[in-house]
Coordinates of C-alpha atoms in Angstrom, one line a residue:
Chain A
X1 CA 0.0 0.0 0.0
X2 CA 1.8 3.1 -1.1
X3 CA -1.3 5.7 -0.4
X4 CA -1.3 8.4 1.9
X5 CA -4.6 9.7 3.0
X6 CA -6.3 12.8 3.9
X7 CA -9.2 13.7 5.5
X8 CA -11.3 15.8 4.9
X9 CA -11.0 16.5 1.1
X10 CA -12.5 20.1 1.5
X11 CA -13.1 22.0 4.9
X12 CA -14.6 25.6 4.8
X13 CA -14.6 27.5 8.6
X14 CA -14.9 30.5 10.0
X15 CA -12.1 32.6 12.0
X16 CA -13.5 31.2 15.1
X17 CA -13.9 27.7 14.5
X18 CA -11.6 24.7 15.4
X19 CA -11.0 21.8 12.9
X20 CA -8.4 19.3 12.4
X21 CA -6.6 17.7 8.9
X22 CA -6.0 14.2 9.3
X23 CA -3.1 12.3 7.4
X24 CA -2.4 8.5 7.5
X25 CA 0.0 6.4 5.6
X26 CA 0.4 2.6 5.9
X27 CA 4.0 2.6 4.9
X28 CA 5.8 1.9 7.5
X29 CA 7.1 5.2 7.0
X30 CA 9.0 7.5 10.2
X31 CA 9.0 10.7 8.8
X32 CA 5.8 12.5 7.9
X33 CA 4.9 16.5 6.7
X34 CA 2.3 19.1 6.2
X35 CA 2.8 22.0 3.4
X36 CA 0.7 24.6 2.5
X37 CA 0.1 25.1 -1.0
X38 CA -1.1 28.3 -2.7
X39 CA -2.6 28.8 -5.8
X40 CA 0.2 28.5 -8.5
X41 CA 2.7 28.2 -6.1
X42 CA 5.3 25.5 -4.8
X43 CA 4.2 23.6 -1.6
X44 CA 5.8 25.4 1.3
X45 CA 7.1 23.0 4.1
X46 CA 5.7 23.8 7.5
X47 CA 6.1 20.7 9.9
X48 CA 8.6 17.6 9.7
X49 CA 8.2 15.0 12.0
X50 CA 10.5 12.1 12.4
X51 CA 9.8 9.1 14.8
X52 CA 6.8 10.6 16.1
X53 CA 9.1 13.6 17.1
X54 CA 8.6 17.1 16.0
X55 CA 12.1 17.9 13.9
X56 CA 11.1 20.9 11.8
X57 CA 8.9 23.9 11.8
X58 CA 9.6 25.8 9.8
X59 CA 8.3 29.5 11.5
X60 CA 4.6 28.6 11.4
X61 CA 2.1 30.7 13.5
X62 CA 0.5 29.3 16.7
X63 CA -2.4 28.7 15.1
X64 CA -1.4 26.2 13.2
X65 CA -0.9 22.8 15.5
X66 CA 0.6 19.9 14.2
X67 CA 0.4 16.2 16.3
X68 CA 1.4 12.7 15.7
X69 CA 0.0 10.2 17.8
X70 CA 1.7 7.5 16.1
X71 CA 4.2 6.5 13.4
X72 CA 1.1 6.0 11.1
X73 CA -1.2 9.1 11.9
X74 CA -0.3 13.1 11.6
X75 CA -3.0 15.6 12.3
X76 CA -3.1 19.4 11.8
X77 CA -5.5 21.5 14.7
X78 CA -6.5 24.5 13.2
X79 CA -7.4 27.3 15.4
X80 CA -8.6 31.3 14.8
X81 CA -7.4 31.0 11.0
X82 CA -6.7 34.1 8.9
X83 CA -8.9 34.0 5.3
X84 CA -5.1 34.0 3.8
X85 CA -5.1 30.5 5.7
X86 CA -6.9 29.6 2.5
X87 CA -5.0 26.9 0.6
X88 CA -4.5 23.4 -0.4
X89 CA -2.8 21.7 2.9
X90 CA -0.5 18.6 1.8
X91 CA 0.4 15.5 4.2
X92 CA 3.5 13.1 2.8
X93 CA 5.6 10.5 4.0
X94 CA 8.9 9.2 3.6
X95 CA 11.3 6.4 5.1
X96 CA 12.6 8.1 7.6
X97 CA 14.0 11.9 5.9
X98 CA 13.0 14.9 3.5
X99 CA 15.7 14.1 1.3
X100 CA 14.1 10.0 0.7
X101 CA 11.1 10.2 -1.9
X102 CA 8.0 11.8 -0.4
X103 CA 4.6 10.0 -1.0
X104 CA 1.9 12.7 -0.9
X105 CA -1.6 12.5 0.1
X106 CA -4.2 14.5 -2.3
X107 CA -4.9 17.4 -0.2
X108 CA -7.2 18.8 1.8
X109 CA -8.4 22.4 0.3
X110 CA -9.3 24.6 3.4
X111 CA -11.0 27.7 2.5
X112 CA -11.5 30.3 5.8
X113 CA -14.4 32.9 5.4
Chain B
X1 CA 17.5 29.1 2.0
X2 CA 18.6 26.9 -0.5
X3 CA 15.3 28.0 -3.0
X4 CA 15.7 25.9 -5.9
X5 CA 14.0 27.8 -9.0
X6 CA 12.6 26.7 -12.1
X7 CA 13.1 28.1 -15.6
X8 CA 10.9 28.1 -17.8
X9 CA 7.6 29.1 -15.3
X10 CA 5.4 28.0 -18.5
X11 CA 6.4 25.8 -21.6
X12 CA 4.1 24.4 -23.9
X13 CA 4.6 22.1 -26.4
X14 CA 3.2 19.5 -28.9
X15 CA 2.5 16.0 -28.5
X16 CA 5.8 14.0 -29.6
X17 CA 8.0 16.6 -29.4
X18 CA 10.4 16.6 -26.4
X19 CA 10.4 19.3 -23.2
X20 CA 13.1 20.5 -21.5
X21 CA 12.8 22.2 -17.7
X22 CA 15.8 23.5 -15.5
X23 CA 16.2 24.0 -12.0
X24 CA 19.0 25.8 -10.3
X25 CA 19.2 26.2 -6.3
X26 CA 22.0 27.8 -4.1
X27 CA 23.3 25.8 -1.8
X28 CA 25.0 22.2 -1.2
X29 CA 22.7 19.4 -1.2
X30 CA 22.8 15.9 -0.4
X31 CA 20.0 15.0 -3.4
X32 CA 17.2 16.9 -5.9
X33 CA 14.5 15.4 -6.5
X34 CA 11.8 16.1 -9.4
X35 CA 7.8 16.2 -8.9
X36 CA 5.1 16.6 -10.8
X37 CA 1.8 18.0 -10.0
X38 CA -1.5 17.6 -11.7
X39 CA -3.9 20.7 -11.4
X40 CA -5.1 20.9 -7.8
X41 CA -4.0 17.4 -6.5
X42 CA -1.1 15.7 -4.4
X43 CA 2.3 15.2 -6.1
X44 CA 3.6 12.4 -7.4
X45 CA 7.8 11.6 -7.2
X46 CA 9.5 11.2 -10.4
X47 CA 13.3 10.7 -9.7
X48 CA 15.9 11.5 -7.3
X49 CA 19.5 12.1 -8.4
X50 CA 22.5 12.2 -5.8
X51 CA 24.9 14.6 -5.2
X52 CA 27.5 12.7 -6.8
X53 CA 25.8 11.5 -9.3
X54 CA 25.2 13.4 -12.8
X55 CA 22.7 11.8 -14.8
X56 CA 19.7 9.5 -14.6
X57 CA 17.3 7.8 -16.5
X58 CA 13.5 6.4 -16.0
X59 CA 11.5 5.6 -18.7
X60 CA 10.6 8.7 -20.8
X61 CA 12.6 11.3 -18.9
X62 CA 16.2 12.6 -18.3
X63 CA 17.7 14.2 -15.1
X64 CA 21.1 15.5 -15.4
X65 CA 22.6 17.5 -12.3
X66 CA 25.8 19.6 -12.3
X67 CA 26.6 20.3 -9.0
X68 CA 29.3 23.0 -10.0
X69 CA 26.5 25.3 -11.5
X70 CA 23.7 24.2 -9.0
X71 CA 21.9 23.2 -11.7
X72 CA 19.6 20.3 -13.4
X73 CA 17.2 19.3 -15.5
X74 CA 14.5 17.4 -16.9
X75 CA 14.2 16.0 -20.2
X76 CA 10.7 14.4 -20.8
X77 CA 10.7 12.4 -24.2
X78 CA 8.3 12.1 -26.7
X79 CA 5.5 14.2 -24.9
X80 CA 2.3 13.2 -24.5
X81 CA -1.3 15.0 -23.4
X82 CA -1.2 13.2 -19.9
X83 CA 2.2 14.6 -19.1
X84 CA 0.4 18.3 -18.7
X85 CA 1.1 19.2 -15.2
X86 CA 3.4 21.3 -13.1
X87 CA 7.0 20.2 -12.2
X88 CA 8.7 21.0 -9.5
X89 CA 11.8 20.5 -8.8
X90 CA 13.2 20.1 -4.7
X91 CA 16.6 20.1 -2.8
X92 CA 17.3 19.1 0.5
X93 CA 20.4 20.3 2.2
X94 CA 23.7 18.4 3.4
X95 CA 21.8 17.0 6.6
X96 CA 18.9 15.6 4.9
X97 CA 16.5 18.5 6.3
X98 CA 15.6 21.0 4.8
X99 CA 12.9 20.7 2.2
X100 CA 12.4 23.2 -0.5
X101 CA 10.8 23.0 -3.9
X102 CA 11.2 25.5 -6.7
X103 CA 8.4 27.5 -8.1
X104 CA 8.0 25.0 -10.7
X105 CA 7.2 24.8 -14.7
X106 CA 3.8 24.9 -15.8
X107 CA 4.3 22.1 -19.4
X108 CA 1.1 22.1 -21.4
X109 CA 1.6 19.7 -24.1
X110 CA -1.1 20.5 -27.0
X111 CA -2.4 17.3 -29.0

């Protein structure tokens, strides 16, 4: 099984809301990321995590909170988004590194109002 | 950061004919990697070349890397309708962190 998977597949909220992203690979992969994604432009890395530890962040505002419960799940807790939140959020995975190829999930486009 | 970038930002072609995208970056890296990205949706890995090595092949495309320029690219042969997509190019750095793709090439290839 070489899928990632994201859930939901579209999310609208408000500024006040709380929602979560949820990512899950089958793998057996160790390392596992979010991006955000805006229209037309590369996927910009914001969390890393390797072994269920948190290894990179990459400057990303509190509201933005990233958890991995185990080696196969990552979530992303969104709280008190900005409308410029807006974009397509990507999950991957990879054996245990950035620089290994990363398996991507198909997105989840979040749109704040 | 070690931004790689992408040259051209939109190339479009006809079908059979071959397309050519560069990437250059600025720092050492350990690998560079190549993705491509169908509108809207996840991206899918195409090939990783090492530091030390210079060129690679799978199937229909090409990666060459010159590590003395900071520079490579990707030669997809023999175009087809269902290779339209973005490519993006990504380099790590000499620890394996690090992730950063380039603003990628838009490739339409025309039928």
């Amino acid at each position: 099984d070489t899928e990632v998977t994201q859930t939901p597949k579209h999310l609208v909220m408000g500024m006040t809301n709380k929602k979560s992203l949820k990512c899950e690979q089958h793998m057996g992969h160790r390392a596992m990321y979010w991006y955000k994604q805006k229209a037309k432009k590369p996927p910009e890395l914001m969390f890393v995590y390797s072994y269920e530890k948190l290894s990179i962040n990459e400057s990303v505002p509190s509201r933005f909170s990233p958890e991995c419960p185990n080696s196969s799940l990552l979530n992303l807790h969104l709280h008190a988004l900005q409308p410029e939140d807006s974009a397509l959020y990507l999950c991957a995975s990879s054996l245990d590194r950035p620089s290994y190829e990363q398996y991507f999930g198909p997105g989840t486009r979040l749109t704040v109002t | 950061s070690q931004q790689g970038e992408e040259d051209p930002q939109a190339l479009s072609i006809q079908e059979g004919e071959n397309a050519t995208m560069n990437c250059s970056y600025k720092t050492s890296i350990n690998n560079l990697q190549w993705y491509r990205q169908n509108s809207g949706r996840g991206l899918v890995h195409l090939i990783l070349i090492r530091s030390n090595e210079r060129e690679k092949h799978s199937g229909r495309l090409r990666v060459t890397l010159d590590t003395s320029k900071k520079s490579s690219s990707l030669l997809i042969t023999a175009s087809r309708a269902a290779d339209t997509a973005s490519y993006f190019c990504a380099t790590d750095d000499n620890y394996g962190q690090n992730f950063v793709f380039g603003p990628g090439t838009r490739l339409s290839v025309l039928p």
